[in-house]
Coordinates of C-alpha atoms in Angstrom, one line a residue:
M105 CA 28.3 41.0 161.7
S106 CA 24.8 42.2 161.9
S107 CA 25.2 44.1 158.6
A108 CA 26.6 40.9 156.9
L109 CA 23.7 38.9 158.3
S110 CA 21.2 41.5 157.0
I111 CA 22.8 41.3 153.6
L112 CA 22.5 37.5 153.6
K113 CA 18.9 37.7 154.6
K114 CA 18.0 40.6 152.1
Y115 CA 19.6 39.1 149.0
W116 CA 19.6 35.3 149.6
G117 CA 16.8 34.8 152.1
F118 CA 19.0 32.9 154.6
S119 CA 18.8 33.7 158.3
A120 CA 22.2 32.2 159.2
F121 CA 25.5 31.4 157.6
R122 CA 26.8 27.8 157.0
P123 CA 29.7 26.6 159.0
L124 CA 32.9 28.7 158.4
Q125 CA 31.1 31.2 156.1
E126 CA 30.6 33.7 158.9
D127 CA 34.3 33.4 160.0
I128 CA 35.5 34.0 156.5
V129 CA 33.2 37.0 155.9
E130 CA 34.2 38.5 159.2
N131 CA 37.9 38.1 158.3
V132 CA 37.4 39.9 155.0
L133 CA 35.4 42.7 156.5
A134 CA 38.4 43.2 158.9
Q135 CA 40.5 43.9 155.8
K136 CA 42.5 40.7 156.1
D137 CA 43.7 38.2 153.5
A138 CA 42.3 34.7 153.7
L139 CA 42.4 31.2 152.1
A140 CA 39.1 29.3 152.3
V141 CA 39.0 25.6 151.4
L142 CA 35.4 24.6 151.2
P143 CA 34.3 21.3 149.5
T144 CA 31.9 21.3 146.5
G145 CA 28.6 22.6 147.6
G146 CA 30.0 24.4 150.7
G147 CA 28.9 27.8 149.6
K148 CA 32.1 29.5 148.5
S149 CA 30.5 32.3 146.5
I150 CA 28.6 33.7 149.6
C151 CA 32.0 34.1 151.3
Y152 CA 33.0 36.9 148.9
Q153 CA 29.6 38.1 147.7
V154 CA 28.4 39.2 151.1
P155 CA 31.5 41.2 152.1
G156 CA 31.7 42.5 148.5
I157 CA 28.3 44.1 149.0
A158 CA 29.1 45.2 152.6
L159 CA 32.4 46.9 151.7
G160 CA 30.9 48.8 148.8
G161 CA 33.0 49.8 145.8
L162 CA 34.0 47.0 143.3
C163 CA 34.8 43.4 144.1
V164 CA 37.0 41.8 141.4
V165 CA 36.5 38.1 141.1
I166 CA 39.1 36.1 139.2
S167 CA 37.8 32.7 137.8
P168 CA 39.1 30.4 135.1
L169 CA 35.7 29.2 133.7
I170 CA 33.6 31.4 131.5
A171 CA 30.5 29.3 132.1
L172 CA 30.8 29.6 135.9
M173 CA 31.4 33.4 135.6
K174 CA 28.3 33.8 133.5
D175 CA 26.2 31.8 135.9
Q176 CA 27.4 33.8 138.9
V177 CA 26.7 37.1 137.1
Q178 CA 23.2 36.0 136.1
N179 CA 22.5 34.8 139.7
L180 CA 23.6 38.2 141.1
Q181 CA 21.6 40.2 138.6
K182 CA 18.5 38.2 139.5
I183 CA 18.7 39.3 143.1
G184 CA 19.3 42.9 142.2
V185 CA 23.1 43.1 142.4
K186 CA 25.0 44.8 139.6
A187 CA 27.5 42.3 138.2
A188 CA 29.3 41.9 134.9
T189 CA 32.0 39.7 133.3
I190 CA 34.9 40.2 131.0
H191 CA 35.9 37.2 128.9
S192 CA 37.7 36.2 125.7
G193 CA 34.6 36.3 123.6
M194 CA 34.3 40.1 124.0
E195 CA 35.5 42.9 121.7
P196 CA 37.9 45.6 122.9
R197 CA 35.2 48.3 122.6
E198 CA 32.8 46.2 124.7
I199 CA 35.4 45.7 127.4
E200 CA 36.2 49.4 127.4
L201 CA 32.6 50.3 127.9
L202 CA 32.3 47.8 130.8
I203 CA 35.4 49.1 132.5
N204 CA 34.1 52.7 132.2
N205 CA 30.9 51.6 133.9
A206 CA 32.9 49.9 136.7
Q207 CA 35.0 53.1 137.1
Y208 CA 32.0 55.2 137.8
G209 CA 30.3 52.8 140.2
A210 CA 27.8 51.2 138.0
I211 CA 29.1 47.7 138.8
Q212 CA 29.5 46.0 142.2
F213 CA 31.1 42.7 141.0
L214 CA 33.4 42.3 138.0
Y215 CA 34.3 38.8 137.0
I216 CA 37.5 38.3 134.9
S217 CA 39.6 35.4 133.8
P218 CA 43.2 35.2 135.0
E219 CA 44.5 35.5 131.4
R220 CA 43.0 39.0 131.3
L221 CA 45.8 40.0 133.7
L222 CA 48.4 39.2 131.0
S223 CA 47.4 42.5 129.4
E224 CA 49.4 45.5 130.7
R225 CA 46.8 47.8 129.3
F226 CA 44.1 46.0 131.4
K227 CA 46.2 46.1 134.5
K228 CA 46.6 49.9 134.2
R229 CA 42.9 50.3 133.8
L230 CA 42.4 48.3 137.0
E231 CA 44.3 51.0 138.8
Q232 CA 41.5 53.4 138.0
L233 CA 38.7 51.3 139.5
P234 CA 37.3 51.6 143.0
I235 CA 38.3 48.1 144.1
S236 CA 37.4 47.1 147.6
M237 CA 38.4 43.4 147.6
V238 CA 39.6 40.7 145.3
A239 CA 38.3 37.1 145.3
I240 CA 40.3 34.3 143.6
D241 CA 38.1 31.3 142.7
E242 CA 39.6 27.9 141.9
A243 CA 42.8 29.1 143.6
H244 CA 44.5 25.7 143.4
C245 CA 45.2 26.7 139.7
I246 CA 48.1 28.8 140.9
S247 CA 50.0 25.7 142.2
Q248 CA 52.2 23.5 140.0
W249 CA 51.1 20.7 142.4
G250 CA 47.5 21.4 141.6
Y251 CA 45.6 19.2 139.2
D252 CA 44.8 22.2 136.9
F253 CA 47.7 24.6 137.0
R254 CA 47.1 27.8 135.1
P255 CA 50.3 30.0 134.8
A256 CA 48.2 33.2 134.4
Y257 CA 47.3 32.9 138.1
L258 CA 50.8 33.9 138.9
Q259 CA 50.0 37.4 137.6
I260 CA 47.7 37.9 140.6
A261 CA 50.7 38.5 142.9
E262 CA 51.5 41.6 140.8
I263 CA 48.1 43.2 141.3
K264 CA 48.4 42.2 145.0
K265 CA 51.4 44.5 145.2
Q266 CA 49.4 47.4 143.7
W267 CA 46.8 47.2 146.5
P268 CA 48.5 46.2 149.7
G269 CA 45.5 47.4 151.8
I270 CA 42.8 45.5 149.9
P271 CA 41.8 42.1 151.3
F272 CA 42.4 39.2 148.9
L273 CA 40.3 36.0 149.4
A274 CA 41.5 32.8 147.8
L275 CA 38.9 30.0 147.4
T276 CA 39.1 26.4 146.3
A277 CA 37.1 23.2 146.8
S278 CA 40.1 20.9 146.9
A279 CA 43.7 21.4 148.0
T280 CA 46.4 19.1 149.3
P281 CA 48.8 20.5 152.0
E282 CA 51.4 21.3 149.2
V283 CA 48.8 23.2 147.2
K284 CA 47.6 25.2 150.1
K285 CA 51.2 26.3 150.9
D286 CA 51.7 27.2 147.2
I287 CA 48.5 29.3 147.2
V288 CA 49.6 31.4 150.1
E289 CA 53.1 31.9 148.9
K290 CA 52.5 32.5 145.2
L291 CA 49.5 34.9 145.7
G292 CA 51.6 36.8 148.3
L293 CA 48.8 36.6 150.9
N294 CA 49.7 38.6 154.0
D295 CA 49.3 36.6 157.2
P296 CA 46.1 35.1 155.9
G297 CA 43.4 33.5 157.9
I298 CA 43.2 29.8 156.9
F299 CA 39.7 28.4 156.9
Q300 CA 39.3 24.7 155.9
A301 CA 36.2 22.6 156.3
S302 CA 36.7 18.9 156.5
F303 CA 36.6 17.0 153.3
A304 CA 34.5 14.4 154.9
R305 CA 31.1 13.8 153.4
P306 CA 29.5 11.6 156.2
N307 CA 26.3 11.1 154.2
I308 CA 28.0 9.7 151.1
S309 CA 28.7 6.0 150.9
F310 CA 31.8 5.5 148.7
V311 CA 31.8 2.2 146.8
V312 CA 34.3 0.6 144.4
R313 CA 33.2 -2.5 142.5
H314 CA 35.1 -4.8 140.1
E315 CA 32.6 -5.5 137.3
E316 CA 33.2 -7.0 133.9
N317 CA 29.7 -6.0 132.7
K318 CA 29.6 -2.4 134.0
A319 CA 26.4 -1.5 132.1
K320 CA 24.5 -4.4 133.7
K321 CA 25.8 -3.3 137.1
L322 CA 24.7 0.3 136.5
L323 CA 21.2 -0.9 135.7
T324 CA 21.2 -2.9 139.0
I325 CA 22.4 0.2 140.9
L326 CA 19.7 2.5 139.5
S327 CA 17.0 -0.2 140.0
R328 CA 17.9 -0.5 143.7
V329 CA 18.6 3.1 144.6
P330 CA 15.8 5.5 143.8
G331 CA 16.3 9.1 142.9
T332 CA 18.3 11.3 140.6
A333 CA 21.7 10.1 139.3
V334 CA 24.7 11.4 137.4
V335 CA 26.7 8.8 135.4
Y336 CA 30.2 9.9 134.3
V337 CA 32.1 8.4 131.4
R338 CA 35.3 9.4 129.6
Q339 CA 34.1 9.4 126.0
R340 CA 31.2 11.2 124.3
R341 CA 30.2 8.1 122.3
R342 CA 29.9 6.1 125.5
A343 CA 27.6 8.7 127.0
K344 CA 25.1 8.3 124.2
E345 CA 25.4 4.5 124.2
I346 CA 24.8 4.1 127.9
A347 CA 21.9 6.6 127.9
K348 CA 20.3 4.6 125.2
F349 CA 20.9 1.3 127.1
L350 CA 19.2 2.8 130.2
Q351 CA 16.2 4.0 128.1
Q352 CA 15.8 0.6 126.6
N353 CA 15.5 -0.7 130.2
K354 CA 12.8 1.7 131.2
I355 CA 14.9 4.3 133.0
R356 CA 14.4 7.9 132.1
A357 CA 18.0 8.8 130.9
D358 CA 19.7 11.3 128.6
Y359 CA 23.3 12.1 127.6
Y360 CA 25.3 15.3 127.8
H361 CA 28.8 16.4 126.5
A362 CA 30.6 19.5 125.4
G363 CA 30.1 18.6 121.7
L364 CA 26.4 19.4 121.8
D365 CA 25.2 22.8 120.8
M366 CA 24.3 25.1 123.7
E367 CA 20.6 25.1 123.2
E368 CA 20.5 21.3 123.3
R369 CA 22.8 21.2 126.4
S370 CA 20.5 23.7 128.2
K371 CA 17.4 21.6 127.4
K372 CA 19.0 18.4 128.7
Q373 CA 20.3 20.1 131.8
E374 CA 17.0 21.7 132.6
A375 CA 15.1 18.4 132.1
W376 CA 17.4 16.7 134.6
I377 CA 17.2 19.5 137.1
R378 CA 13.4 19.5 136.9
G379 CA 13.3 15.7 137.4
N380 CA 11.9 14.9 133.9
V381 CA 15.1 12.9 133.3
R382 CA 16.3 10.7 136.2
A383 CA 19.8 9.8 135.0
I384 CA 22.2 12.1 133.0
V385 CA 25.1 10.2 131.4
S386 CA 27.9 12.7 130.8
T387 CA 31.5 13.4 130.3
N388 CA 33.2 15.7 132.9
A389 CA 31.6 18.6 131.0
F390 CA 28.5 18.2 133.2
G391 CA 28.1 19.5 136.8
M392 CA 30.1 22.7 137.0
G393 CA 27.9 25.4 138.7
I394 CA 24.8 23.2 138.8
D395 CA 23.3 23.3 142.3
K396 CA 20.9 20.3 142.6
A397 CA 20.7 19.1 146.2
D398 CA 18.9 15.8 145.8
V399 CA 21.3 13.8 143.7
R400 CA 21.2 10.3 145.3
H401 CA 23.9 8.6 143.2
V402 CA 27.0 9.5 141.2
V403 CA 28.4 6.6 139.3
H404 CA 31.8 6.6 137.5
M405 CA 32.0 4.1 134.7
D406 CA 35.7 5.0 134.2
I407 CA 38.6 5.8 136.5
P408 CA 39.2 9.6 136.7
E409 CA 42.7 11.0 136.3
S410 CA 43.0 12.5 139.8
M411 CA 41.6 12.3 143.3
E412 CA 40.7 16.0 143.0
A413 CA 38.5 15.4 139.9
Y414 CA 36.9 12.4 141.5
Y415 CA 36.1 14.1 144.7
Q416 CA 34.5 17.1 143.0
E417 CA 32.4 14.9 140.8
A418 CA 31.4 12.4 143.5
G419 CA 30.7 15.3 145.8
R420 CA 27.8 16.3 143.6
A421 CA 25.8 13.6 145.4
G422 CA 23.8 14.2 148.6
R423 CA 24.2 18.0 148.9
D424 CA 20.9 18.0 150.9
G425 CA 22.7 16.0 153.6
K426 CA 20.6 12.9 153.1
R427 CA 22.1 9.4 152.4
A428 CA 23.7 9.2 148.9
F429 CA 26.1 7.0 147.0
A430 CA 29.3 7.5 145.0
T431 CA 30.1 4.3 143.1
L432 CA 33.2 3.7 140.9
L433 CA 33.0 0.7 138.5
F434 CA 36.1 -0.8 137.0
N435 CA 37.5 -4.0 135.5
G436 CA 40.9 -5.5 134.6
N437 CA 41.0 -3.6 131.3
D438 CA 40.6 -0.3 133.1
I439 CA 43.5 -1.0 135.4
E440 CA 45.7 -1.9 132.4
Q441 CA 44.7 1.3 130.6
I442 CA 45.4 3.6 133.5
E443 CA 48.7 1.9 134.1
Q444 CA 49.5 2.5 130.4
R445 CA 48.5 6.1 130.8
V446 CA 51.1 6.5 133.6
L447 CA 53.7 5.2 131.1
N448 CA 52.5 6.6 127.8
D449 CA 50.1 9.5 128.0
F450 CA 52.5 12.1 129.1
P451 CA 54.1 13.6 126.0
D452 CA 57.8 13.9 125.4
L453 CA 59.5 17.1 124.2
D454 CA 59.5 16.1 120.6
F455 CA 55.7 15.4 120.7
I456 CA 55.1 18.7 122.4
R457 CA 57.0 20.5 119.6
Q458 CA 55.1 18.6 116.9
T459 CA 51.8 19.5 118.5
Y460 CA 52.7 23.2 118.6
T461 CA 53.6 23.1 114.9
A462 CA 50.4 21.3 114.0
L463 CA 48.3 23.9 116.0
M464 CA 50.0 26.8 114.2
N465 CA 49.4 25.2 110.9
Y466 CA 45.8 24.4 111.7
L467 CA 45.2 28.0 112.7
R468 CA 47.2 29.2 109.7
V469 CA 49.4 31.5 111.7
P470 CA 52.7 32.4 109.8
V471 CA 55.9 32.3 111.7
G472 CA 56.7 35.6 113.4
S473 CA 53.0 36.8 113.6
G474 CA 49.9 36.3 115.7
T475 CA 50.7 38.0 118.9
N476 CA 47.5 38.9 120.8
A477 CA 45.4 37.4 118.0
M478 CA 42.3 35.5 118.9
Y479 CA 41.2 32.3 117.1
E480 CA 38.2 30.0 117.4
F481 CA 39.3 26.5 118.3
D482 CA 37.3 23.3 117.7
F483 CA 39.3 20.4 119.3
A484 CA 37.4 17.7 117.3
K485 CA 38.3 19.4 114.0
F486 CA 41.9 19.8 115.1
M487 CA 42.1 16.1 115.9
N488 CA 40.8 15.3 112.4
Y489 CA 43.6 17.4 111.0
Y490 CA 46.3 16.2 113.5
K491 CA 46.3 12.4 113.6
A492 CA 47.6 11.7 117.1
P493 CA 46.4 10.1 120.3
A494 CA 43.9 12.6 121.9
P495 CA 45.0 12.2 125.5
R496 CA 48.6 13.0 124.6
V497 CA 47.5 15.9 122.5
L498 CA 45.4 17.4 125.3
K499 CA 48.4 17.1 127.7
A500 CA 50.7 18.7 125.1
L501 CA 48.3 21.6 124.6
K502 CA 48.0 22.1 128.4
L503 CA 51.8 22.1 128.7
L504 CA 52.2 24.6 125.8
E505 CA 49.6 26.8 127.5
Q506 CA 51.5 26.6 130.8
E507 CA 54.6 27.7 128.9
E508 CA 52.5 30.9 128.2
L509 CA 52.6 30.5 124.4
F510 CA 48.8 30.8 124.2
A511 CA 45.7 30.7 126.4
I512 CA 42.7 28.5 125.7
S513 CA 39.3 29.6 127.0
D514 CA 36.7 27.0 128.0
A515 CA 33.9 26.2 125.6
T516 CA 30.7 28.1 126.5
F517 CA 27.9 29.7 124.6
L518 CA 28.4 33.4 123.8
P519 CA 25.2 35.0 122.6
A520 CA 25.1 37.4 119.7
K521 CA 25.6 41.1 120.7
I522 CA 25.1 44.4 119.1
Y523 CA 26.1 48.0 119.9
F524 CA 25.3 51.2 117.9
L525 CA 28.5 53.3 117.3
T526 CA 26.8 56.3 115.7
D527 CA 24.5 59.0 117.1
K528 CA 20.8 59.0 116.4
R529 CA 21.0 61.8 113.8
T530 CA 23.6 60.1 111.8
L531 CA 21.7 56.9 112.1
Y532 CA 18.5 58.6 110.8
N533 CA 20.3 60.0 107.8
F534 CA 21.6 56.5 107.0
Q535 CA 18.1 55.0 107.2
V536 CA 16.8 57.7 104.8
A537 CA 19.6 57.0 102.3
N538 CA 19.4 53.2 102.7
E539 CA 15.7 52.3 102.9
R540 CA 16.3 48.5 102.7
F541 CA 17.8 48.6 106.3
D542 CA 15.2 50.9 107.8
A543 CA 12.7 48.3 109.0
L544 CA 15.3 46.1 110.7
I545 CA 17.0 49.1 112.4
K546 CA 13.6 50.4 113.7
F547 CA 12.7 47.0 115.0
I548 CA 16.0 46.6 116.8
L549 CA 15.8 50.1 118.3
R550 CA 12.2 49.4 119.5
T551 CA 13.0 46.1 121.1
H552 CA 16.6 46.6 122.5
P553 CA 16.8 49.6 124.9
G554 CA 20.2 50.9 125.9
I555 CA 21.8 49.9 122.6
F556 CA 23.6 53.3 122.2
E557 CA 25.2 53.0 125.7
E558 CA 26.4 49.4 125.8
Y559 CA 26.5 46.0 124.0
V560 CA 23.1 44.4 124.1
R561 CA 22.2 40.7 123.5
I562 CA 20.4 40.1 120.3
D563 CA 18.5 36.9 119.5
V564 CA 18.5 36.7 115.7
P565 CA 16.3 33.5 115.4
K566 CA 13.8 35.1 117.8
I567 CA 13.7 38.3 115.6
A568 CA 13.1 36.0 112.6
R569 CA 10.2 34.3 114.3
Q570 CA 8.6 37.7 115.2
T571 CA 9.0 39.1 111.7
S572 CA 8.8 37.9 108.1
W573 CA 12.6 38.0 107.7
S574 CA 14.9 34.9 107.6
V575 CA 17.8 34.4 109.9
V576 CA 20.2 34.5 106.9
S577 CA 18.8 37.9 105.7
I578 CA 19.0 39.4 109.2
E579 CA 22.6 38.3 109.8
K580 CA 23.5 39.6 106.3
Q581 CA 22.2 43.0 107.1
L582 CA 23.8 43.1 110.5
K583 CA 27.2 42.1 109.1
Y584 CA 26.9 44.9 106.4
L585 CA 26.0 47.5 109.1
H586 CA 29.1 46.2 111.0
Q587 CA 31.3 46.6 107.9
V588 CA 30.3 50.2 107.3
G589 CA 31.0 51.1 110.9
L590 CA 27.4 51.9 111.9
I591 CA 27.3 49.1 114.5
R592 CA 29.4 46.5 116.3
Y593 CA 27.9 43.0 115.8
Q594 CA 29.2 39.8 117.3
S595 CA 27.5 36.6 116.1
A596 CA 26.6 33.8 118.5
N597 CA 29.5 31.4 119.2
Q598 CA 30.1 28.4 121.4
N599 CA 33.6 27.2 120.5
P600 CA 36.6 27.6 122.8
R601 CA 39.0 30.3 121.7
I602 CA 42.8 30.5 121.6
L603 CA 44.6 33.8 122.5
L604 CA 48.2 33.8 121.2
L605 CA 50.4 35.3 123.8
A606 CA 53.5 35.1 121.7
A607 CA 54.3 35.1 117.9
A608 CA 54.3 31.8 116.1
Q609 CA 57.7 30.2 116.1
E610 CA 59.4 27.3 114.3
S611 CA 59.3 24.3 116.6
K612 CA 63.1 23.9 116.6
Y613 CA 63.5 27.4 118.2
L614 CA 60.7 26.7 120.7
S615 CA 62.1 27.2 124.2
L616 CA 60.6 24.7 126.6
N617 CA 61.2 24.5 130.3
K618 CA 62.4 20.9 130.7
S619 CA 62.5 20.9 134.5
F620 CA 59.0 22.3 134.7
I621 CA 57.7 19.7 132.2
A622 CA 59.4 16.9 134.2
E623 CA 57.7 18.2 137.4
R624 CA 54.3 18.2 135.7
E625 CA 54.9 14.6 134.6
H626 CA 55.7 13.7 138.2
V627 CA 52.4 15.4 139.4
F628 CA 50.5 13.6 136.6
K629 CA 51.8 10.2 137.6
H630 CA 51.3 10.8 141.3
Q631 CA 47.7 11.7 140.7
L632 CA 47.0 8.6 138.6
E633 CA 48.8 6.4 141.1
S634 CA 46.7 7.8 143.9
M635 CA 43.5 6.9 142.0
L636 CA 44.9 3.4 141.4
R637 CA 45.4 3.0 145.1
Y638 CA 41.9 4.1 145.8
V639 CA 40.5 1.6 143.3
K640 CA 42.7 -1.4 144.2
E641 CA 42.6 -0.9 148.0
D642 CA 40.2 -3.4 149.7
E643 CA 41.5 -3.3 153.3
Y644 CA 41.0 0.4 154.1
C645 CA 38.1 2.8 154.5
R646 CA 37.4 4.6 151.2
S647 CA 36.6 7.9 152.9
R648 CA 39.8 7.8 154.9
I649 CA 41.8 7.3 151.7
I650 CA 40.3 10.5 150.3
L651 CA 40.7 12.4 153.5
E652 CA 44.3 11.4 154.0
Y653 CA 45.1 12.4 150.4
F654 CA 43.9 15.9 151.3
G655 CA 45.9 16.0 154.5
E656 CA 43.4 14.9 157.1
L657 CA 45.6 12.2 158.7
D658 CA 43.5 11.8 161.9
A659 CA 40.3 10.7 160.0
Q660 CA 38.3 7.9 161.4
D661 CA 36.6 5.1 159.4
C662 CA 33.3 6.4 157.9
G663 CA 31.2 3.3 158.7
I664 CA 29.2 3.5 155.5
C665 CA 31.7 2.8 152.6
D666 CA 31.9 -0.6 151.0
Y667 CA 34.9 -1.6 153.1
C668 CA 33.3 -0.5 156.4
L669 CA 30.0 -2.2 155.6
E670 CA 31.7 -5.4 154.6
R671 CA 33.8 -5.4 157.8
K672 CA 30.6 -4.9 159.8
D673 CA 29.0 -7.9 158.1
M674 CA 32.1 -10.0 158.9
Q675 CA 32.0 -8.9 162.5
K676 CA 28.3 -9.9 162.6
D677 CA 29.2 -13.3 161.1
E678 CA 32.0 -13.7 163.7
L679 CA 29.7 -12.9 166.6
A680 CA 27.0 -15.3 165.2
K681 CA 29.7 -18.0 164.7
S682 CA 31.0 -17.4 168.3
A683 CA 27.6 -17.9 169.8
L684 CA 26.9 -21.0 167.7
V685 CA 30.3 -22.5 168.6
L686 CA 29.4 -22.0 172.3
D687 CA 26.1 -23.8 171.8
I688 CA 27.8 -26.7 170.0
Q689 CA 30.5 -26.9 172.7
N690 CA 27.8 -27.1 175.4
A691 CA 25.9 -29.8 173.5
L692 CA 28.8 -32.0 172.6
Q693 CA 30.6 -31.8 176.0
E694 CA 27.5 -33.5 177.6
Q695 CA 27.4 -36.4 175.1
S696 CA 28.5 -37.4 171.6
L697 CA 25.8 -36.7 169.0
T698 CA 25.0 -37.6 165.4
A699 CA 24.6 -34.7 162.9
S700 CA 20.8 -34.9 162.9
A701 CA 20.7 -35.1 166.8
L702 CA 23.0 -32.1 167.1
K703 CA 20.7 -30.0 164.8
T704 CA 17.7 -31.0 166.8
V705 CA 19.4 -29.8 170.0
L706 CA 20.5 -26.5 168.3
G707 CA 16.9 -25.8 167.2
K708 CA 16.0 -23.3 164.4
I709 CA 19.5 -22.3 163.5
P710 CA 19.9 -22.5 159.6
E711 CA 21.4 -25.9 158.5
G712 CA 23.9 -24.2 156.2
R713 CA 25.3 -22.1 159.1
V714 CA 25.6 -25.3 161.3
N715 CA 27.4 -27.2 158.6
K716 CA 29.8 -24.4 157.9
T717 CA 30.6 -24.0 161.6
M718 CA 31.1 -27.7 162.1
R719 CA 33.5 -27.9 159.2
W720 CA 35.5 -25.1 160.8
L721 CA 35.5 -26.8 164.2
L722 CA 36.7 -30.1 162.6
D723 CA 39.4 -28.4 160.5
N724 CA 40.7 -26.6 163.6
G725 CA 40.6 -29.8 165.9
K726 CA 37.9 -28.5 168.2
V727 CA 35.5 -31.4 167.3
I728 CA 36.3 -35.0 166.5
K729 CA 34.1 -37.5 164.6
S730 CA 33.9 -41.2 165.4
A731 CA 31.3 -43.8 164.3
N732 CA 29.1 -41.0 162.7
K733 CA 29.0 -39.2 166.1
Y734 CA 30.6 -35.8 167.0
S735 CA 32.4 -35.1 170.3
W736 CA 34.0 -32.0 171.8
K737 CA 37.8 -32.4 172.1
E738 CA 38.9 -31.2 175.6

């Protein structure tokens, strides 16, 4: 393991691995398959990045989130490791160039989405690459019992057969026993090492509070607990409203959701990370890939849909190991809503078919066409077109995606890119013949090295600031150069995209797997009911409820959740009452006393506690009262 430790030290500056990391790395270096279940913040990426460097060749990383892949690639590039990603926002020529670079050893880590494996052409190109290991992130997505099932993950088993001698490492932050079993079986892992850290977060105090005025309670929480906070809400509108409420009450707060443009989201995120903003109020769009260790409080203003989602979001608190809090606020209306969601939110077959037809009409895809076509997809605009309840529509889209009719990429910012297709001599001749493009071409060539070898990012607004040209005129010229075949130009984009995997069909001919949909409905209801149990339970340790959900059945009470703390307070009260009862018994067994005389004998014990204890003794027949005097009943 010395080589692995030296790699860890050289690239990340750490002198030792975290718990389980070394065991996982050692397992991979021994060319064995493995499943690693490490909670949020447990350092999963190190588990494949260190052996990926140690083994040499190419490490293929399969991940469902473009934003996370981009973050990982940028982080590796910063420390001098050659990494790249292939995602749905790239053109075929760009992908081809990247694969060629990987084939000739110019890339150490290649990040791809599972949907990329649906392409037979891509799978054939993989056979030509010097692959030394495969890492599967968010591996719970392969399980139909998982909270975010992605059918494209099932393709991974096919490439596993192609490379029987290459170690496959599956990683996830949360998996129930059923999901872990599914991961091993459906990936085809060969006698894998199973590494699981406890889901316990002993430094987090889990709290559930029934509050009619949740905004007021939030203000109280942030006033009493200093430090950085994340506040989760379900609706974008609510994020803005609550942030404004906190600002009005002198708390540095801001809001965040996927509907903001990427530049604004980056600014808000950076302000929070730097501590310029104390509380960020957000939908579940916030937090993925953000490593901020000193979050002291995560507050949920609404009940999440699953324990997995709640655990991941709440687990963003206290990654530095210091005391932190995860509070969930609810009221009677929330309980009614989630119970209605169990009954009404899951779409029936007719609604799923209607949603498919609406989507094809919105994208303007004629019946019989569209296979492998890519479309931008703005969910908000789609909902303006398709007047239906958003939660049911989202579920219907997810089910249609799981039927492998299309694949929806996550929303992330894709910067503008440019690549020169022609050689320098042909380009020079074009500049001579088309003088109006000469200045822009010269500027781009001077400021963007490598533009003839690969796609290079281009910042059009920055070029406009550095020159006398407008953004509109620059983009107009670039689009023309693209049209005449001189360059490939991709404009910046931040919308999700839909890749049609099958030609558009009439809904009446749409073949839907009824048993699969029924199973997904069962999983959905089970997850909501598990969250309801967590919220409603008031006679059980919060941490134990979470741990038992994930299969840790021998967990002990945490001692710091609301239930445990309240029980400690009750025990203290009982002890105090027992001592006071003994004092009262000793006093009254000697003689009968008036109330005032008894209080004099007892000394400085608070009057309220004495009165309360005396009422209990009278009610239970321990003390009798006669002529305004109290006596102990033998």
